[in-house]
Amino acid sequence: MKILVTGGTGYIGSHTVVELQNRGYDVVIADNLSNSYEYVVDRIEQITGKRPDFHRIDLTHKEQTADLFKQHSVLSGVIHFAAFKAVGESMENPLDYYRNNLDSLINVLEGMKNNSIRNIVFSSSCTVYGQPDELPVKETSPIKEAWSPYGNTKQMSEDIIRFAVNAHGLKSIALRYFNPIGAHDSALIGELPLGVPNNLVPFITQTAIGKRKSLKVFGSDYNTHDGTAIRDYIHVVDLAQAHVVAIDRMIDNRSKLDFEIFNLGTGNGFSVLDVVKSFEKVAGQKLNYELTDRRPGDIEKVWADTSFANAELGWSAKRNIDDMMRSAWKWELALSDNK
Ligand code: UFG
């Protein structure tokens, strides 16, 4: 059984390809390498002993995408990761975000429709909830007005899928990720931020290794136990495994609805300083950090109600915050060894 993974050389995509291959699926990757590298394909082969079929194509390009589907017209499903994902950048270049994230989705759905491919897992985000009124946040919590074009593309994508599913007889599962961090235990794949990292964990590990002087903790006056903002961090391997569970569910016809939505988190909230403490513990070293102003656009706190995903998917996150930080640190050390 063959699965197309768009964005399969990216951070979450590459970990998912590993888990799919470990489960016995054949994988076709489509990626334009806009934020990833072709050597990731070699690393996946090193980990799994199997080389995914890699196609460097731009999914916003209608003909290229149609061609890919012509070459792979028999697929058991698609997992669609390919998208831009930086919140701040999306505020500066909103049109690029709408064009890239929506055109690629539409072309993929069209390829599916034209080739009678039914199943698609979509990479969504807890950003669709904004700052929820009630915590933990459930799948049924209201979708709030988007805080960024990036978040808006996730909301719009879910809507596009919902209507395409109805009209074209497709089935879909949208997975709303909380904060994916960490890396594969082999330290052969992980997150590769370009330039100065926006996200907390790569910033922590780059500070610890000496690439950055000091971590800025954005905001210490939030209404939380230590004043710093709270998120639900989830190990990228747990997240990747949930994608395999989701695709299995659709292939085995166990979906209860043609369009299902699940939160993917651990259900536990950790503050920025909790994450720093976990890092210091597992790395055995102190981290330079300073408390600074809030980052514009940040919400105070969010964590998932995972009960629906746990019960329906029979999946739950297994790795704790220390496991996450340990693997992130191992990955940073491996990156510096390779230089
Ligand atoms: N933070 C710092 N210092 C940094 C970087 C981050 O204190 O240098 C803080 C942030 O203020 C926030 C927390 O660490 O409180 C997590 O920040 P990240 O940037 O790692 O993650 P976000 O929660 O802002 O964003 C993530 C994803 C987005 C997604 C969003 C949904 O990166 O793609 O979750 O809430 F949209």
Coordinates of C-alpha atoms and ligand atoms in Angstrom, one line a residue:
M1 CA 0.0 0.0 0.0
K2 CA 1.4 3.3 -1.1
I3 CA 1.0 6.7 0.7
L4 CA 1.8 10.1 -0.8
V5 CA 3.4 12.3 1.8
T6 CA 3.6 16.0 0.7
G7 CA 6.2 17.9 2.6
G8 CA 7.8 14.6 3.5
T9 CA 11.4 15.9 3.9
G10 CA 10.2 18.5 6.4
Y11 CA 10.3 18.2 10.2
I12 CA 7.0 16.4 11.0
G13 CA 6.8 14.9 7.5
S14 CA 10.2 13.1 7.7
H15 CA 9.3 11.6 11.1
T16 CA 6.0 10.4 9.7
V17 CA 7.6 8.8 6.6
V18 CA 9.8 6.8 9.0
E19 CA 6.8 5.6 11.0
L20 CA 4.8 4.7 7.8
Q21 CA 7.7 2.7 6.4
N22 CA 8.2 1.0 9.7
R23 CA 4.6 0.0 9.5
G24 CA 5.1 -1.5 6.0
Y25 CA 3.7 1.3 3.8
D26 CA 5.5 2.3 0.6
V27 CA 6.0 6.1 0.6
V28 CA 6.1 8.6 -2.2
I29 CA 7.4 12.0 -1.0
A30 CA 6.6 15.3 -2.8
D31 CA 8.5 18.3 -1.6
N32 CA 9.9 21.4 -3.2
L33 CA 12.7 21.6 -0.6
S34 CA 11.7 25.2 0.2
N35 CA 12.4 24.6 3.9
S36 CA 14.2 21.2 3.9
Y37 CA 17.0 19.2 2.3
E38 CA 17.2 16.2 -0.1
Y39 CA 19.7 14.4 2.2
V40 CA 16.7 13.8 4.6
V41 CA 15.7 11.1 2.1
D42 CA 19.1 9.3 2.7
R43 CA 18.6 9.7 6.5
I44 CA 15.1 8.1 6.3
E45 CA 16.7 5.2 4.3
Q46 CA 19.4 4.9 7.0
I47 CA 16.8 4.6 9.7
T48 CA 14.3 2.3 8.0
G49 CA 16.4 0.4 5.5
K50 CA 14.0 1.5 2.8
R51 CA 14.2 4.5 0.4
P52 CA 11.1 6.5 -0.1
D53 CA 10.4 7.6 -3.7
F54 CA 11.3 11.3 -3.7
H55 CA 9.9 13.8 -6.2
R56 CA 11.1 17.4 -6.1
I57 CA 8.0 19.3 -7.2
D58 CA 6.1 22.4 -6.4
L59 CA 2.5 21.5 -5.4
T60 CA 1.3 25.0 -6.2
H61 CA 2.1 24.2 -9.8
K62 CA -1.1 22.6 -11.2
E63 CA 0.5 20.6 -14.0
Q64 CA 3.4 19.3 -11.9
T65 CA 0.9 18.1 -9.3
A66 CA -1.4 16.5 -11.9
D67 CA 1.7 14.8 -13.4
L68 CA 2.7 13.4 -10.0
F69 CA -0.8 11.9 -9.6
K70 CA -0.6 10.5 -13.1
Q71 CA 2.6 8.7 -12.2
H72 CA 1.1 7.5 -8.8
S73 CA -2.6 7.1 -9.6
V74 CA -3.0 4.1 -7.3
L75 CA -2.6 5.4 -3.7
S76 CA -4.1 4.2 -0.5
G77 CA -4.0 7.8 0.9
V78 CA -2.3 11.1 1.1
I79 CA -0.8 12.9 4.1
H80 CA -0.6 16.6 3.3
F81 CA 2.0 18.5 5.3
A82 CA 3.5 20.8 2.6
A83 CA 2.9 24.3 3.8
F84 CA 4.6 27.5 5.1
K85 CA 4.4 27.5 8.8
A86 CA 6.0 30.6 10.4
V87 CA 3.4 32.8 12.1
G88 CA 5.5 36.1 12.1
E89 CA 6.5 35.6 8.4
S90 CA 2.9 35.2 7.5
M91 CA 2.1 38.6 9.0
E92 CA 4.7 40.1 6.7
N93 CA 3.8 38.1 3.5
P94 CA 0.2 37.1 3.9
L95 CA -0.4 36.7 0.1
D96 CA 2.5 34.2 -0.1
Y97 CA 0.9 32.2 2.7
Y98 CA -2.5 32.1 1.1
R99 CA -1.2 31.2 -2.3
N100 CA 1.3 28.6 -1.1
N101 CA -0.9 26.9 1.5
L102 CA -4.2 27.0 -0.3
D103 CA -3.1 26.4 -3.9
S104 CA -1.1 23.3 -2.9
L105 CA -4.0 21.9 -1.0
I106 CA -6.5 22.5 -3.9
N107 CA -4.1 20.9 -6.4
V108 CA -3.7 17.8 -4.2
L109 CA -7.4 17.5 -3.7
E110 CA -7.9 17.8 -7.4
G111 CA -5.3 15.1 -8.0
M112 CA -7.2 12.8 -5.6
K113 CA -10.5 13.5 -7.1
N114 CA -9.3 12.9 -10.7
N115 CA -7.7 9.6 -9.7
S116 CA -10.3 8.3 -7.3
I117 CA -8.0 8.4 -4.3
R118 CA -10.2 8.7 -1.2
N119 CA -8.2 9.3 2.0
I120 CA -6.4 12.4 3.1
V121 CA -4.8 13.3 6.5
F122 CA -4.4 17.0 6.9
S123 CA -1.8 18.8 9.0
S124 CA -3.8 21.3 11.0
S125 CA -3.0 23.3 14.1
C126 CA -4.3 24.3 17.5
T127 CA -3.9 27.8 16.3
V128 CA -7.4 27.5 14.8
Y129 CA -8.7 27.9 18.4
G130 CA -6.9 31.2 19.1
Q131 CA -7.0 31.8 22.9
P132 CA -9.8 29.4 23.9
D133 CA -12.3 30.4 26.5
E134 CA -12.1 27.0 28.2
L135 CA -9.1 24.8 28.9
P136 CA -8.3 22.1 28.1
V137 CA -9.5 22.8 24.6
K138 CA -11.8 20.3 22.9
E139 CA -12.3 19.6 19.2
T140 CA -15.7 21.1 19.6
S141 CA -14.4 24.4 21.0
P142 CA -15.3 27.3 18.8
I143 CA -13.0 28.4 16.0
K144 CA -12.0 32.0 16.7
E145 CA -11.0 34.7 14.3
A146 CA -7.5 33.9 13.1
W147 CA -4.6 35.8 14.7
S148 CA -2.4 35.4 11.7
P149 CA -2.6 34.6 7.9
Y150 CA -0.8 31.3 8.8
G151 CA -3.6 30.3 11.2
N152 CA -6.2 31.5 8.8
T153 CA -4.8 29.2 6.1
K154 CA -5.3 26.3 8.5
Q155 CA -8.9 27.3 9.2
M156 CA -9.6 27.8 5.5
S157 CA -7.9 24.5 4.6
E158 CA -10.2 22.6 7.0
D159 CA -13.2 24.3 5.3
I160 CA -11.9 23.5 1.8
I161 CA -11.5 19.8 2.8
R162 CA -14.9 19.7 4.5
F163 CA -16.6 20.8 1.3
A164 CA -14.4 18.7 -1.0
V165 CA -15.1 15.6 1.1
N166 CA -18.9 16.2 0.6
A167 CA -18.8 16.9 -3.0
H168 CA -16.2 14.4 -4.2
G169 CA -16.7 11.4 -2.0
L170 CA -13.4 11.8 -0.2
K171 CA -12.6 10.9 3.5
S172 CA -10.4 13.0 5.6
I173 CA -8.9 13.3 9.1
A174 CA -7.6 16.7 10.2
L175 CA -5.0 16.5 13.0
R176 CA -4.7 19.7 15.1
Y177 CA -1.2 19.7 16.5
F178 CA -0.3 21.5 19.7
N179 CA 3.5 22.2 19.9
P180 CA 5.6 19.5 18.3
I181 CA 9.2 19.4 19.5
G182 CA 12.1 16.9 19.9
A183 CA 13.7 14.6 17.3
H184 CA 14.0 11.0 16.2
D185 CA 16.0 8.9 18.7
S186 CA 18.6 8.1 16.1
A187 CA 19.4 11.8 15.9
L188 CA 19.5 11.4 12.1
I189 CA 16.4 13.5 11.5
G190 CA 15.0 16.5 13.4
E191 CA 14.0 20.1 13.1
L192 CA 16.3 22.3 10.9
P193 CA 15.3 25.9 11.4
L194 CA 16.7 28.3 8.9
G195 CA 18.5 31.3 10.5
V196 CA 17.5 32.5 13.9
P197 CA 14.8 30.1 15.3
N198 CA 11.4 31.5 16.0
N199 CA 10.4 28.5 18.2
L200 CA 11.3 27.9 21.8
V201 CA 13.1 24.6 21.7
P202 CA 15.5 25.1 18.8
F203 CA 16.3 28.5 20.4
I204 CA 17.1 26.7 23.7
T205 CA 19.3 24.1 22.2
Q206 CA 21.2 26.6 20.0
T207 CA 21.8 28.8 23.1
A208 CA 23.1 25.9 25.0
I209 CA 25.5 24.9 22.3
G210 CA 26.8 28.5 22.0
K211 CA 25.2 29.6 18.7
R212 CA 23.0 32.1 20.5
K213 CA 24.0 34.2 23.5
S214 CA 20.8 34.0 25.6
L215 CA 17.2 32.8 25.4
K216 CA 14.7 35.6 25.6
V217 CA 11.7 34.4 27.6
F218 CA 8.8 36.3 26.1
G219 CA 6.6 37.6 28.9
S220 CA 6.8 36.8 32.7
D221 CA 3.6 38.5 33.7
Y222 CA 1.1 36.0 32.3
N223 CA -1.6 34.6 34.6
T224 CA 0.2 31.2 35.0
H225 CA 2.1 29.5 37.9
D226 CA 5.4 31.2 37.1
G227 CA 4.2 34.1 34.9
T228 CA 5.5 32.5 31.6
A229 CA 3.2 31.3 28.8
I230 CA 1.9 27.7 28.7
R231 CA 1.8 25.3 25.8
D232 CA 1.1 21.6 25.3
Y233 CA 4.4 20.3 23.9
I234 CA 4.3 16.9 22.1
H235 CA 7.1 14.7 21.0
V236 CA 7.4 14.7 17.1
V237 CA 7.6 10.8 17.1
D238 CA 4.3 10.5 19.1
L239 CA 2.8 13.0 16.6
A240 CA 4.1 11.0 13.6
Q241 CA 2.7 7.8 15.0
A242 CA -0.7 9.4 15.2
H243 CA -0.6 10.0 11.4
V244 CA -0.1 6.2 10.8
V245 CA -3.1 5.5 13.1
A246 CA -5.2 8.0 11.2
I247 CA -4.3 6.6 7.8
D248 CA -4.9 3.0 9.0
R249 CA -8.3 4.1 10.3
M250 CA -9.4 5.5 7.0
I251 CA -8.0 2.6 5.0
D252 CA -9.8 0.1 7.3
N253 CA -13.0 2.0 7.0
R254 CA -13.2 2.7 10.7
S255 CA -13.9 6.4 10.4
K256 CA -17.2 7.4 12.0
L257 CA -17.6 10.5 9.8
D258 CA -16.2 11.3 6.4
F259 CA -14.4 14.3 7.9
E260 CA -13.0 13.8 11.4
I261 CA -10.9 16.2 13.5
F262 CA -8.6 15.3 16.4
N263 CA -6.4 17.2 18.8
L264 CA -2.8 15.9 19.0
G265 CA -1.2 16.9 22.3
T266 CA -0.3 15.3 25.6
G267 CA -3.0 17.1 27.6
N268 CA -0.3 18.7 29.8
G269 CA 0.6 22.3 29.8
F270 CA 4.2 23.4 30.5
S271 CA 5.4 27.0 30.9
V272 CA 8.4 28.4 29.2
L273 CA 10.4 28.1 32.4
D274 CA 9.2 24.5 33.0
V275 CA 10.7 23.7 29.5
V276 CA 13.9 25.5 30.4
K277 CA 14.2 23.5 33.7
S278 CA 13.6 20.2 31.9
F279 CA 16.3 21.1 29.4
E280 CA 18.8 22.0 32.2
K281 CA 18.0 18.7 33.9
V282 CA 18.5 16.4 31.0
A283 CA 21.5 18.3 29.5
G284 CA 23.1 18.7 32.9
Q285 CA 23.9 22.4 32.2
K286 CA 22.5 25.8 33.1
L287 CA 20.9 27.8 30.3
N288 CA 21.4 31.6 29.8
Y289 CA 18.1 33.3 29.7
E290 CA 16.5 36.6 30.4
L291 CA 12.9 37.6 31.1
T292 CA 11.7 40.1 28.4
D293 CA 8.5 41.6 27.1
R294 CA 5.7 39.5 25.7
R295 CA 5.9 38.6 22.0
P296 CA 3.1 40.3 20.1
G297 CA 0.4 37.8 19.0
D298 CA 1.3 35.2 21.6
I299 CA -1.6 33.7 23.6
E300 CA -1.3 33.1 27.3
K301 CA -2.0 29.4 27.6
V302 CA -3.3 26.5 25.7
W303 CA -3.4 22.7 26.2
A304 CA -5.4 20.0 24.7
D305 CA -8.3 17.8 25.8
T306 CA -7.0 14.6 24.3
S307 CA -9.8 12.3 25.5
F308 CA -11.5 12.2 22.0
A309 CA -8.2 11.3 20.2
N310 CA -7.3 8.8 22.9
A311 CA -10.6 7.0 22.8
E312 CA -11.4 7.1 19.1
L313 CA -7.9 6.6 17.7
G314 CA -6.7 4.4 20.4
W315 CA -3.6 6.6 20.4
S316 CA -1.9 8.6 23.2
A317 CA 1.3 10.4 23.5
K318 CA 3.9 8.3 25.3
R319 CA 6.9 10.5 25.7
N320 CA 7.2 13.1 28.4
I321 CA 8.8 16.6 28.5
D322 CA 12.2 15.2 29.6
D323 CA 12.2 12.7 26.7
M324 CA 11.4 15.6 24.3
M325 CA 14.2 17.8 25.6
R326 CA 16.7 14.9 25.7
S327 CA 16.0 14.1 22.0
A328 CA 16.1 17.7 21.0
W329 CA 19.5 18.1 22.7
K330 CA 20.9 14.9 21.2
W331 CA 19.8 16.3 17.8
E332 CA 21.5 19.6 18.3
L333 CA 24.7 17.8 19.4
A334 CA 24.6 15.6 16.3
L335 CA 24.1 18.7 14.1
S336 CA 27.2 20.4 15.6
D337 CA 29.2 17.1 15.1
N338 CA 28.4 17.2 11.4
K339 CA 29.8 20.6 10.8
Ligands
UFG1 N1 9.2 31.6 23.4 C1 10.1 32.3 24.2 N2 11.3 32.6 23.6 C2 11.6 32.2 22.3 C3 10.7 31.5 21.5 C4 9.5 31.2 22.1 O1 9.9 32.6 25.3 O2 12.7 32.6 21.8 C5 7.9 31.3 24.0 C6 6.7 31.8 23.3 O3 6.5 33.1 23.7 C7 5.6 30.8 23.6 C8 6.4 29.5 23.8 O4 7.7 29.9 24.0 O5 5.1 31.2 24.9 C9 6.3 28.6 22.6 O6 6.6 29.4 21.4 P1 6.9 28.7 20.0 O7 7.3 29.8 19.1 O8 7.8 27.6 20.1 O9 5.5 28.1 19.6 P2 4.1 28.8 19.5 O10 3.2 28.3 20.5 O11 4.2 30.3 19.4 O12 3.7 28.4 18.0 C10 3.4 27.1 17.7 C11 3.8 26.7 16.3 C12 2.9 27.5 15.3 C13 1.4 27.2 15.7 C14 1.2 27.6 17.1 C15 -0.2 27.3 17.6 O13 5.1 27.1 16.0 O14 3.1 26.9 14.0 O15 2.1 26.8 17.9 O16 -0.4 27.8 18.8 F1 0.7 28.0 14.9

